[in-house]
Short mmCIF file of C-alpha atoms in Angstrom, two decimals:
data_model
loop_
_atom_site.label_atom_id
_atom_site.label_comp_id
_atom_site.label_asym_id
_atom_site.label_seq_id
_atom_site.Cartn_x
_atom_site.Cartn_y
_atom_site.Cartn_z
CA MET A 217 77.68 99.18 81.14
CA ASN A 218 74.69 101.44 80.21
CA GLN A 219 73.99 105.32 81.13
CA ASN A 220 71.55 104.62 84.30
CA ASN A 221 74.03 101.95 86.09
CA THR A 222 76.64 104.51 85.36
CA ASN A 223 74.50 107.63 87.05
CA LEU A 224 73.11 105.06 89.59
CA ILE A 225 77.00 104.42 90.42
CA ALA A 226 77.79 107.82 90.20
CA ASN A 227 75.37 109.08 92.79
CA SER A 228 75.69 106.42 95.17
CA ILE A 229 79.31 106.78 95.94
CA ASP A 230 80.20 107.88 99.73
CA ALA A 231 82.91 109.39 101.13
CA ILE A 232 85.29 106.09 101.75
CA HIS A 233 84.73 105.02 98.32
CA HIS A 234 85.57 108.38 96.67
CA LYS A 235 88.72 108.40 98.87
CA ILE A 236 89.98 105.10 97.66
CA MET A 237 89.49 106.03 94.42
CA VAL A 238 91.62 109.22 94.73
CA ILE A 239 94.51 107.25 96.65
CA MET A 240 94.21 104.06 93.73
CA GLU A 241 94.96 106.91 91.19
CA LYS A 242 98.60 106.60 92.50
CA TYR A 243 98.75 103.00 92.25
CA PRO A 244 99.86 100.86 89.26
CA ILE A 245 96.81 98.63 87.69
CA GLY A 246 96.82 95.14 88.72
CA LYS A 247 94.39 92.07 90.03
CA VAL A 248 91.73 93.16 92.61
CA LEU A 249 89.50 91.62 95.24
CA ASP A 250 86.88 93.40 96.63
CA PHE A 251 85.08 91.93 99.47
CA PRO A 252 83.13 92.17 100.78
CA SER A 253 81.96 94.03 98.13
CA GLY A 254 78.14 94.93 98.32
CA TRP A 255 76.44 95.80 95.19
CA GLY A 256 79.77 96.92 93.69
CA ARG A 257 80.26 100.14 93.40
CA LEU A 258 83.75 100.26 93.97
CA SER A 259 84.24 97.54 91.70
CA TYR A 260 82.58 98.96 88.91
CA TRP A 261 84.95 102.18 89.42
CA LEU A 262 88.17 99.52 89.64
CA LYS A 263 87.00 98.21 86.76
CA GLU A 264 86.28 101.24 84.68
CA ARG A 265 90.01 102.26 85.09
CA GLY A 266 91.28 99.17 84.09
CA PHE A 267 91.81 97.01 87.29
CA ASP A 268 90.80 93.15 86.83
CA VAL A 269 88.44 93.30 89.66
CA VAL A 270 86.92 90.14 91.82
CA SER A 271 83.97 90.87 93.40
CA CYS A 272 83.20 88.87 96.16
CA ASP A 273 80.28 88.86 98.62
CA ILE A 274 78.09 86.53 100.96
CA GLN A 275 74.93 88.12 98.97
CA ASP A 276 73.85 87.86 95.34
CA TYR A 277 72.91 91.39 93.93
CA PRO A 278 71.58 90.03 90.49
CA ASP A 279 70.65 93.88 89.51
CA SER A 280 74.45 94.93 89.84
CA PRO A 281 76.35 95.28 86.73
CA ILE A 282 79.77 93.41 88.24
CA LYS A 283 79.60 89.70 88.53
CA HIS A 284 80.42 87.96 91.76
CA VAL A 285 81.32 85.39 93.41
CA PHE A 286 80.00 84.11 96.48
CA GLY A 287 82.41 84.00 99.71
CA ASP A 288 82.15 84.58 103.48
CA LEU A 289 84.73 86.54 105.40
CA ASN A 290 84.24 83.62 108.48
CA LYS A 291 85.68 80.80 105.95
CA ILE A 292 88.44 80.36 103.58
CA PHE A 293 88.25 82.51 100.92
CA PRO A 294 87.65 80.67 97.56
CA PHE A 295 91.02 82.41 95.72
CA ASP A 296 94.56 80.70 95.27
CA ASP A 297 97.51 81.63 97.38
CA HIS A 298 99.02 85.17 96.17
CA THR A 299 96.30 86.23 93.28
CA PHE A 300 95.72 89.50 94.23
CA ASP A 301 98.08 92.86 94.16
CA TYR A 302 95.31 94.79 96.02
CA ALA A 303 92.71 93.67 98.43
CA PHE A 304 89.64 95.85 99.71
CA CYS A 305 88.01 95.19 102.65
CA ILE A 306 85.61 98.38 103.10
CA ASP A 307 83.74 98.22 106.08
CA GLY A 308 83.67 94.82 106.22
CA PRO A 309 86.02 93.72 109.25
CA GLU A 310 83.27 94.01 111.60
CA HIS A 311 80.92 91.16 109.96
CA SER A 312 84.02 88.59 110.71
CA GLU A 313 83.61 86.20 114.10
CA ASN A 314 87.89 86.30 113.65
CA LEU A 315 90.19 89.17 112.66
CA TYR A 316 92.74 86.79 113.01
CA HIS A 317 91.47 84.49 110.49
CA ILE A 318 90.37 87.75 107.89
CA PHE A 319 94.19 89.07 108.46
CA ARG A 320 95.41 85.62 107.96
CA GLU A 321 93.47 85.18 104.54
CA PHE A 322 94.20 88.35 102.96
CA TYR A 323 97.52 87.42 103.46
CA ARG A 324 97.23 84.24 101.80
CA VAL A 325 95.76 85.47 98.98
CA LEU A 326 97.99 88.77 98.03
CA LYS A 327 100.47 88.29 96.06
CA PRO A 328 104.12 89.20 97.63
CA ASN A 329 104.28 93.21 98.52
CA GLY A 330 100.66 93.81 97.83
CA HIS A 331 98.00 95.84 99.41
CA LEU A 332 95.39 95.60 102.13
CA ILE A 333 92.70 98.55 102.03
CA LEU A 334 90.46 98.29 104.61
CA SER A 335 87.67 100.60 106.94
CA ILE A 336 86.04 99.92 109.85
CA PRO A 337 82.70 101.82 110.50
CA ASN A 338 83.18 103.73 113.64
CA TYR A 339 79.49 103.19 115.77
CA SER A 340 81.25 104.41 119.35
CA ASN A 341 80.36 107.73 118.80
CA LEU A 342 76.94 108.82 116.76
CA ASP A 343 77.19 112.65 116.76
CA GLU A 344 81.02 112.94 116.28
CA PRO A 345 83.22 110.16 114.56
CA VAL A 346 86.46 109.99 115.98
CA LYS A 347 89.45 111.88 114.63
CA SER A 348 91.81 108.86 115.24
CA HIS A 349 91.96 105.48 114.51
CA HIS A 350 93.42 102.70 116.36
CA ARG A 351 96.05 100.47 114.36
CA VAL A 352 95.04 97.01 115.30
CA ILE A 353 97.75 94.49 113.34
CA PRO A 354 97.23 90.70 114.40
CA ALA A 355 100.88 89.11 115.52
CA GLU A 356 100.07 86.14 114.78
CA ALA A 357 99.11 86.86 110.87
CA GLY A 358 102.64 87.83 110.84
CA ILE A 359 101.65 90.15 107.50
CA GLN A 360 104.88 91.85 106.03
CA ASN A 361 102.79 93.49 103.07
CA SER A 362 101.70 97.50 103.11
CA LEU A 363 97.96 98.24 104.52
CA ILE A 364 96.65 101.16 104.15
CA LEU A 365 93.95 102.30 107.12
CA LEU A 366 91.38 105.11 106.51
CA ASP A 367 90.06 106.36 109.84
CA SER A 368 86.44 106.77 110.66
CA ASP A 369 86.32 110.63 109.51
CA PHE A 370 88.43 110.33 106.12
CA HIS A 371 90.50 113.13 107.39
CA ARG A 372 93.86 111.15 106.60
CA ASN A 373 94.85 108.28 105.51
CA ASP A 374 98.13 105.98 106.36
CA VAL A 375 100.46 103.97 104.76
CA ILE A 376 101.95 101.64 107.42
CA GLY A 377 104.65 98.69 106.65
CA MET A 378 102.67 96.04 109.01
CA THR A 379 105.24 94.51 111.42
CA LYS A 380 104.75 91.70 113.63
CA VAL A 381 103.43 93.26 117.49
CA LYS A 382 103.23 91.52 120.79
CA LYS A 383 99.75 89.57 121.47
CA ASN A 384 99.36 91.92 124.36
CA ASP A 385 99.61 94.91 121.76
CA PHE A 386 97.17 93.61 119.62
CA LEU A 387 94.33 93.02 122.47
CA ARG A 388 94.91 96.32 123.61
CA GLY A 389 94.57 97.90 120.05
CA HIS A 390 98.04 98.87 118.72
CA LYS A 391 98.66 102.42 118.03
CA SER A 392 101.27 104.05 115.82
#
């Protein structure tokens, strides 16, 4: 990567990407899916640190230093079962028509004991971000992997073992 790309990436990293970088320093190198990846700044950082990264988005970014694979969160993901150690869905779930679908698909492409790291922006309060985050776990997905949720103001992060919850809990928003 040339110096201009490195500077552009370094100057464009926002709070959530920084938080992920700190978290991932503690995890072993593995195969990563970044979906939706946008321009690819998180993918770039992970690749520079030795992760085997697949960057996926519905949009093409010809000026990105990262090669992208076309994918749509609302369709079957273009990957084989049990392919990735980590999957990132940063500010992506809100673009899905069906949260059940994306959880099932991430579960399908993750290896057993894989990790899904996701964030959802908080649009409900523009003046002051919410200090807590509802943990929503789709019961039908049957996911037993680890999920790391980053709350909208990045004051904390949680690692929880995903377990089945009642459908009504999912519809209300499951809180831990």
